[in-house]
PDB file of C-alpha atoms in Angstrom:
ATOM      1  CA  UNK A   1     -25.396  28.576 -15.515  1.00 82.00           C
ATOM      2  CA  UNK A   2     -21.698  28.042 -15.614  1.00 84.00           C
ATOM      3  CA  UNK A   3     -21.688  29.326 -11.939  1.00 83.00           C
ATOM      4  CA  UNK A   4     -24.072  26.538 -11.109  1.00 83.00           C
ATOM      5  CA  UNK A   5     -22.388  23.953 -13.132  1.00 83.00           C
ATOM      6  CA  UNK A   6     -18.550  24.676 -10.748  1.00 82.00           C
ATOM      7  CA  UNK A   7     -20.482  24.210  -7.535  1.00 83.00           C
ATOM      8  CA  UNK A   8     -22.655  20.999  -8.748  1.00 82.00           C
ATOM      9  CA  UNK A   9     -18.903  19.706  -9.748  1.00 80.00           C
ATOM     10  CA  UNK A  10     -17.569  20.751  -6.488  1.00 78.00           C
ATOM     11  CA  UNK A  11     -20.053  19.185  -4.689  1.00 80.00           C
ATOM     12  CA  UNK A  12     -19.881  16.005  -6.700  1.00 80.00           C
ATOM     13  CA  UNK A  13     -16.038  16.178  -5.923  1.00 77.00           C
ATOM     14  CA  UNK A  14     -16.600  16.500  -2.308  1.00 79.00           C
ATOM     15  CA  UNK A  15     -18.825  14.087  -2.423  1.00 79.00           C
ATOM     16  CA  UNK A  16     -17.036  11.840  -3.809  1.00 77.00           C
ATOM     17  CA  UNK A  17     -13.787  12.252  -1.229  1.00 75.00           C
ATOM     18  CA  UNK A  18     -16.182  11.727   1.563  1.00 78.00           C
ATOM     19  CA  UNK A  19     -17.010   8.537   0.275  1.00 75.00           C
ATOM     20  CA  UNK A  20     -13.245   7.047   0.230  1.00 73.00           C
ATOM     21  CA  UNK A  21     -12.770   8.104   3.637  1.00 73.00           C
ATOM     22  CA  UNK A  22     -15.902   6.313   4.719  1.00 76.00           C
ATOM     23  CA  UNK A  23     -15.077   3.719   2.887  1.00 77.00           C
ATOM     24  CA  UNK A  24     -11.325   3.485   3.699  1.00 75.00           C
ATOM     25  CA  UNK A  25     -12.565   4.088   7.095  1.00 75.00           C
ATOM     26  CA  UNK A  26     -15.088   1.200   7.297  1.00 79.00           C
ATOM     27  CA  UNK A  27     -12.602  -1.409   5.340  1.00 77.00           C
ATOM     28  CA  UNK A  28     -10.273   0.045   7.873  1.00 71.00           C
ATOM     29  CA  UNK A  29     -12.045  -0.898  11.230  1.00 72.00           C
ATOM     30  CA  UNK A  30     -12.461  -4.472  10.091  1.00 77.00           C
ATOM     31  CA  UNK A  31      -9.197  -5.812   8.623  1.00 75.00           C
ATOM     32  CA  UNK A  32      -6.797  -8.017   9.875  1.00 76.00           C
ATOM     33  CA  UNK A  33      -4.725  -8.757   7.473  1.00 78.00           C
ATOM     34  CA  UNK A  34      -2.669  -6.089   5.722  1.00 82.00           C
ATOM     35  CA  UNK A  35      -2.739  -8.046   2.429  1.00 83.00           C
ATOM     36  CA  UNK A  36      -6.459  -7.923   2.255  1.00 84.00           C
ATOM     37  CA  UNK A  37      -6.583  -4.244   3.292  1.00 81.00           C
ATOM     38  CA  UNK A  38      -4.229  -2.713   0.872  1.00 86.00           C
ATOM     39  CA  UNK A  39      -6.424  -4.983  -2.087  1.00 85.00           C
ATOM     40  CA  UNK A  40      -9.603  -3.576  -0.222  1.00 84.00           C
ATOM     41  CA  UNK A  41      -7.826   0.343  -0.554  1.00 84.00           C
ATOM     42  CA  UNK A  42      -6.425  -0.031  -3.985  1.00 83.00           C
ATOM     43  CA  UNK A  43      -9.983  -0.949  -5.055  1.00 81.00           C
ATOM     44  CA  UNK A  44     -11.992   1.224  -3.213  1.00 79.00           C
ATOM     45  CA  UNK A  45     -10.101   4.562  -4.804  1.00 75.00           C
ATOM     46  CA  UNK A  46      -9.628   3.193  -8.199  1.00 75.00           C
ATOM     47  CA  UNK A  47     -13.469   2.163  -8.516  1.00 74.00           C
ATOM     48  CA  UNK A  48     -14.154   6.474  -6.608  1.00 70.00           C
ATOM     49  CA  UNK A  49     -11.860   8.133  -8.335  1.00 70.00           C
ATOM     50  CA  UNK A  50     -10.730   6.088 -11.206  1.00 76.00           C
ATOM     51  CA  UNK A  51      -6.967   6.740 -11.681  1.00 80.00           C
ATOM     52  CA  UNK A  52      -4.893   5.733 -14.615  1.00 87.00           C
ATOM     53  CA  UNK A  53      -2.686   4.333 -12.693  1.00 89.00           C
ATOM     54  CA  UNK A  54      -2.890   3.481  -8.889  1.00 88.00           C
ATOM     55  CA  UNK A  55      -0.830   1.429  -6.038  1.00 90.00           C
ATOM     56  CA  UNK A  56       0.075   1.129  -2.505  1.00 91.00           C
ATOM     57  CA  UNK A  57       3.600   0.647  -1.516  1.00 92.00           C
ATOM     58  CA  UNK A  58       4.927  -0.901   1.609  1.00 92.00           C
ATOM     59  CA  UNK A  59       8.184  -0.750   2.975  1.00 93.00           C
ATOM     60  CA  UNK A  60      10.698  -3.523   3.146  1.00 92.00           C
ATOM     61  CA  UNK A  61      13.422  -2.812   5.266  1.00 87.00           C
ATOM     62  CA  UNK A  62      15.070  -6.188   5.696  1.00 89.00           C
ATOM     63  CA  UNK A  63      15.326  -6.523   1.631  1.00 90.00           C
ATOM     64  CA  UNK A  64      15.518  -3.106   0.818  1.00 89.00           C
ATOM     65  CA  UNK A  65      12.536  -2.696  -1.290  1.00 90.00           C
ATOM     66  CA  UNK A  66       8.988  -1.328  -1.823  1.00 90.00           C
ATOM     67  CA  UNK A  67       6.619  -4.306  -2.368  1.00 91.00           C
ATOM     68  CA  UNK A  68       3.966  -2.505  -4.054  1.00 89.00           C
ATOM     69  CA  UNK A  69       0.392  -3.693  -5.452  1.00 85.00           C
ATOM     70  CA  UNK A  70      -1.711  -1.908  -8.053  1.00 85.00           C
ATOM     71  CA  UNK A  71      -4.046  -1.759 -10.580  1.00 81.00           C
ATOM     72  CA  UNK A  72      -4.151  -0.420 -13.382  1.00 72.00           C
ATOM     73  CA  UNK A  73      -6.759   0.031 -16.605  1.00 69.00           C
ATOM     74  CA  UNK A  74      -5.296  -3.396 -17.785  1.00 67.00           C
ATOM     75  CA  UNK A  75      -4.520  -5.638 -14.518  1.00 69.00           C
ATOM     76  CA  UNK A  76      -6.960  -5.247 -12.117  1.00 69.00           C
ATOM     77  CA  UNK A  77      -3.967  -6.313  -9.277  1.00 76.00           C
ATOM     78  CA  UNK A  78      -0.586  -6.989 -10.017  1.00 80.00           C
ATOM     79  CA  UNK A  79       2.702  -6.402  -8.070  1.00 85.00           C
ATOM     80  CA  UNK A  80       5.612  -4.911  -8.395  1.00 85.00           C
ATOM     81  CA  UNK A  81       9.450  -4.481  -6.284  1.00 88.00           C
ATOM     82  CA  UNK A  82      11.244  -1.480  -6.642  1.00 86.00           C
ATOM     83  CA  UNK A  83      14.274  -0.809  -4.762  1.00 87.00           C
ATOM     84  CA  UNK A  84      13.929   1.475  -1.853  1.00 89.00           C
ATOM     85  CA  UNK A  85      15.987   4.909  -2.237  1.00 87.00           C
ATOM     86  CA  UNK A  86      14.650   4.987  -6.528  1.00 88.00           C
ATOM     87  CA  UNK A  87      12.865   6.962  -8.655  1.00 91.00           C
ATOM     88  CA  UNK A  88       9.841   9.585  -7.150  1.00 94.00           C
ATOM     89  CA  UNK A  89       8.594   7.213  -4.531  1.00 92.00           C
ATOM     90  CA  UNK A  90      12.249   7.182  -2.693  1.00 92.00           C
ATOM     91  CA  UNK A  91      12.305  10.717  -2.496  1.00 93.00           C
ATOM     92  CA  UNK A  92       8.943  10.314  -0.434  1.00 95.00           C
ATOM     93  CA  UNK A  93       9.776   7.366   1.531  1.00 94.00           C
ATOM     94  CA  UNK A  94      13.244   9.453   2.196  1.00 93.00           C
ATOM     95  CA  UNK A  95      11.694  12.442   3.055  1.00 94.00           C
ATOM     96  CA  UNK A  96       8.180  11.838   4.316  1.00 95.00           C
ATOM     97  CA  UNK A  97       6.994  14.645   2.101  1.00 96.00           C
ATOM     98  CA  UNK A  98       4.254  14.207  -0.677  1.00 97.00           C
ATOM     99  CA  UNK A  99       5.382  14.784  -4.486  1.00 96.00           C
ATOM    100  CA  UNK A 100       2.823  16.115  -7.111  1.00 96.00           C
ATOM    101  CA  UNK A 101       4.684  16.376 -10.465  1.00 96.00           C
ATOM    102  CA  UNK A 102       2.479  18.110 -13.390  1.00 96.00           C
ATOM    103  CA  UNK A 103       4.901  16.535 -16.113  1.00 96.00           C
ATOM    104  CA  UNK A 104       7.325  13.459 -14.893  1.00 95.00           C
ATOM    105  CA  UNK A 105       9.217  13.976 -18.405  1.00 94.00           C
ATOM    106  CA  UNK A 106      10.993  17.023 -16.288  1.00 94.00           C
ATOM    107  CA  UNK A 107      11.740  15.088 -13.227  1.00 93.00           C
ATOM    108  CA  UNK A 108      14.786  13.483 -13.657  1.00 92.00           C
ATOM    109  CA  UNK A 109      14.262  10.797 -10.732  1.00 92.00           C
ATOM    110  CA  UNK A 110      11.247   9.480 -12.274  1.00 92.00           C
ATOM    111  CA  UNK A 111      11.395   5.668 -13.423  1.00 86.00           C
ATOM    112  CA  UNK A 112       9.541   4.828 -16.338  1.00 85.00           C
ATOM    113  CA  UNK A 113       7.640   2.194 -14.837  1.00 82.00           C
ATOM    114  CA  UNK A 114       3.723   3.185 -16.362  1.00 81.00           C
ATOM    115  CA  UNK A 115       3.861   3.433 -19.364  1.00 82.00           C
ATOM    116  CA  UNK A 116       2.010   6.861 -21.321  1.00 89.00           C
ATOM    117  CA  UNK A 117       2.447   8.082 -17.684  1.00 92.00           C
ATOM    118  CA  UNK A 118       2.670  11.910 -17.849  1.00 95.00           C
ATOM    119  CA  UNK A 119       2.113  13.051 -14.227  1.00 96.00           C
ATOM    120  CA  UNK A 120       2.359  11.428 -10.677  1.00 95.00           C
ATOM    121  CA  UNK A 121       0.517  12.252  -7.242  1.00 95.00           C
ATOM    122  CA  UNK A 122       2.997  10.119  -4.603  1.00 95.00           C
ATOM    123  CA  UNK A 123       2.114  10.615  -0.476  1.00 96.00           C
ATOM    124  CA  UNK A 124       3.499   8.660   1.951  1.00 97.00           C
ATOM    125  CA  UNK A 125       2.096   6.029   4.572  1.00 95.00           C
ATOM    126  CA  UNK A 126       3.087   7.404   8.011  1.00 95.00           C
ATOM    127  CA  UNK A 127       2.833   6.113  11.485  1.00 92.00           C
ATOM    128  CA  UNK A 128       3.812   8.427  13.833  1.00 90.00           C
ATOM    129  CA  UNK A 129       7.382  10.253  12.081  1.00 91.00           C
ATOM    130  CA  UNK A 130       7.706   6.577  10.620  1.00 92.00           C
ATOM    131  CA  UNK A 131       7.197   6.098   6.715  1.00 95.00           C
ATOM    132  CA  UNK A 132       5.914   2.557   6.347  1.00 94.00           C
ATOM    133  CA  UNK A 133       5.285   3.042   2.778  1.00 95.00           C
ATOM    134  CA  UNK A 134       3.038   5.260   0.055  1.00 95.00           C
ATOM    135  CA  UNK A 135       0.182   5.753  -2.060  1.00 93.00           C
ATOM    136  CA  UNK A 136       1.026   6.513  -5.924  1.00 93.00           C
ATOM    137  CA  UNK A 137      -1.519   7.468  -8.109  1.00 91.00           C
ATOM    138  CA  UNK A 138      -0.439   8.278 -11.900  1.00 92.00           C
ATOM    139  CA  UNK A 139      -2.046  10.250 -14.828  1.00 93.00           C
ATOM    140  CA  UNK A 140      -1.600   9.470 -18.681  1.00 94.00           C
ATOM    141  CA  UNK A 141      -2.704  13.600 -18.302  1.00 94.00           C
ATOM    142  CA  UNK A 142      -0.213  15.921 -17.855  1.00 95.00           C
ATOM    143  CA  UNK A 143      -0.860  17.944 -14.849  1.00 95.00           C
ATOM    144  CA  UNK A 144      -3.712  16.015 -13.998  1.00 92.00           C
ATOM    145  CA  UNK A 145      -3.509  16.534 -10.213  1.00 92.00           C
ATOM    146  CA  UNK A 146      -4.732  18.888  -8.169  1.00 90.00           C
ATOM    147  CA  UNK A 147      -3.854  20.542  -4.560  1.00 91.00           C
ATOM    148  CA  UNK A 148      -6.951  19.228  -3.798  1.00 88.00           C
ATOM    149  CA  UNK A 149      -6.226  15.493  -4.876  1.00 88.00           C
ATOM    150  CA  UNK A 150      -2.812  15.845  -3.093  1.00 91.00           C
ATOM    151  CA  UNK A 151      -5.025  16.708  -0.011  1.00 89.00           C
ATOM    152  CA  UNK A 152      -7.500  13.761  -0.345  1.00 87.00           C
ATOM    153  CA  UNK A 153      -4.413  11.418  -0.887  1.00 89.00           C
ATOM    154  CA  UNK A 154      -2.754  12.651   2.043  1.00 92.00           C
ATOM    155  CA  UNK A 155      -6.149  11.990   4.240  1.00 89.00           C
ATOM    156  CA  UNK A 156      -6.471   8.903   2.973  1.00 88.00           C
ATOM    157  CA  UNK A 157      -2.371   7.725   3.246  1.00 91.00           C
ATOM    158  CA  UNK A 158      -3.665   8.935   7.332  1.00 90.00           C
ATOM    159  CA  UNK A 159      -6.662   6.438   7.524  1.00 88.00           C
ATOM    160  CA  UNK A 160      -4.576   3.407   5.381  1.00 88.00           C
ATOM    161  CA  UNK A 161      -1.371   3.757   7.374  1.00 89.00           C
ATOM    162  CA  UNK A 162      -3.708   3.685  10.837  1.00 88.00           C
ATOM    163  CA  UNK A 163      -4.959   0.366   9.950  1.00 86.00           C
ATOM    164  CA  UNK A 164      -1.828  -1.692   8.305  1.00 85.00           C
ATOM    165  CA  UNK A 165      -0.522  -1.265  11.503  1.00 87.00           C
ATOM    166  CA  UNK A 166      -3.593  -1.974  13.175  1.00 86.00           C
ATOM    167  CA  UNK A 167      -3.611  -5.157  11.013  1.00 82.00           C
ATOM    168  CA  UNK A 168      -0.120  -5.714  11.325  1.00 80.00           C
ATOM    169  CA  UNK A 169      -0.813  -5.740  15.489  1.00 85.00           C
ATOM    170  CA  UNK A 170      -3.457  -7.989  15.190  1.00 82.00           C
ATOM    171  CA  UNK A 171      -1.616 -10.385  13.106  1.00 81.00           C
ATOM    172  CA  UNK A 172       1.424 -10.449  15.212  1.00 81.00           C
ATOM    173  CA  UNK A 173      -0.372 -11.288  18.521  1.00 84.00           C
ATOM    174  CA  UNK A 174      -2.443 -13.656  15.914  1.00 83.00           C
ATOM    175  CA  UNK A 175       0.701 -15.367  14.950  1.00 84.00           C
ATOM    176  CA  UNK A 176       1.793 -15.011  19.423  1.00 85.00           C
ATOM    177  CA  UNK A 177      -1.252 -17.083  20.065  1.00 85.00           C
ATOM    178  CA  UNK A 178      -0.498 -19.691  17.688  1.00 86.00           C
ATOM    179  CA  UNK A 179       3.352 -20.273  18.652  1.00 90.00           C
ATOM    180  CA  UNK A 180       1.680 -20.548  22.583  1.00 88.00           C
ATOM    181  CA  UNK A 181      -0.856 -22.916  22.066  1.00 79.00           C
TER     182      UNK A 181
END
C-alpha cells in the first residue's frame, strides 16, 4: 500500500511537470509581448505547482537591475527592482548556474526580501551562454526543494527564456514597422 501510494505521487508529480511545459510551451508559441508572457508564466506555475513565493526576473543592463514580477500568497502580481550583482539571484545571473538552498538563514548572500522565507530554488533565463534573467521560486519550508524541482525549473527557465526573446524579436521588428510607415 505505501508502495502504491510513492508511485500514484510520482505519477501525479510527473504529471503535473508535464503540464507546465505544455502549458509554458503553448503560452510560449503565441506571445508577443514579453510583459504578457512573463504574467502568463508566473501564473501558469504558481496555479501547477503552487509556490510560496514565485517570480521571474529580467535583466536590466542599462540600469543595472533585475526588474522582477511575482506573486505571492498575498499579491497576486506585484514588482520588484533589485540591483543586479545582490543577494542569491546575482550569484545566478553572475554565474549562469542554478542555486537550491535548503535553509537561506545559512547563506550569507541571501536578502531578506520574502518574508517567513526559509528556502529558495533560483535558475537562470539563458539564451544561448547569455543570462537574460531568472526564475525564483521560495519556500516558507525549509528544504522544501527537491533535485527534481531544480530540474523542472531549469526546463522550464529553457522554454521561458526561448520565447522572451522570441517576443522581444517580434516586438522590435513590431516597433521597425511602425518607425517605417
Amino acid at each position: 500500500a505505501i508502495e502504491n501510494a510513492r508511485l500514484v505521487e510520482a505519477e501525479r508529480k510527473r504529471l503535473e511537470e508535464l503540464t507546465v511545459l505544455y502549458a509554458l510551451a503553448t503560452v510560449g508559441v503565441e506571445a508577443t509581448n514579453v510583459e504578457t508572457l512573463i504574467q502568463h508564466a508566473i501564473q501558469i506555475i504558481g496555479d501547477i505547482l503552487r509556490p510560496d513565493y514565485f517570480g521571474v526576473g529580467l535583466v536590466d543592463e542599462a540600469a543595472g537591475v533585475l526588474r522582477v514580477c511575482r506573486s505571492t500568497r498575498s499579491a497576486p502580481m506585484e514588482r520588484l527592482t533589485v540591483p543586479l550583482g545582490r543577494g542569491v539571484a546575482g550569484q545566478v545571473v553572475a554565474t549562469g548556474q542554478p542555486r537550491r538552498i535548503p535553509d537561506v538563514s545559512r547563506e550569507p548572500v541571501y536578502l531578506p526580501v520574502n518574508p517567513g522565507a526559509r528556502s529558495e530554488l533560483c535558475v537562470p533565463l539563458k539564451v544561448g551562454k547569455r543570462v537574460i534573467g531568472l526564475i525564483n521560486s521560495e519556500s516558507t519550508r525549509p528544504d522544501a526543494f527537491s533535485e527534481a524541482d531544480e530540474r523542472l525549473m531549469t526546463a522550464s527557465a529553457a522554454q521561458l527564456a526561448t520565447a522572451i526573446e522570441k517576443a522581444r524579436l517580434f516586438q522590435a521588428a513590431q516597433r521597425q514597422r511602425e518607425a517605417a510607415a
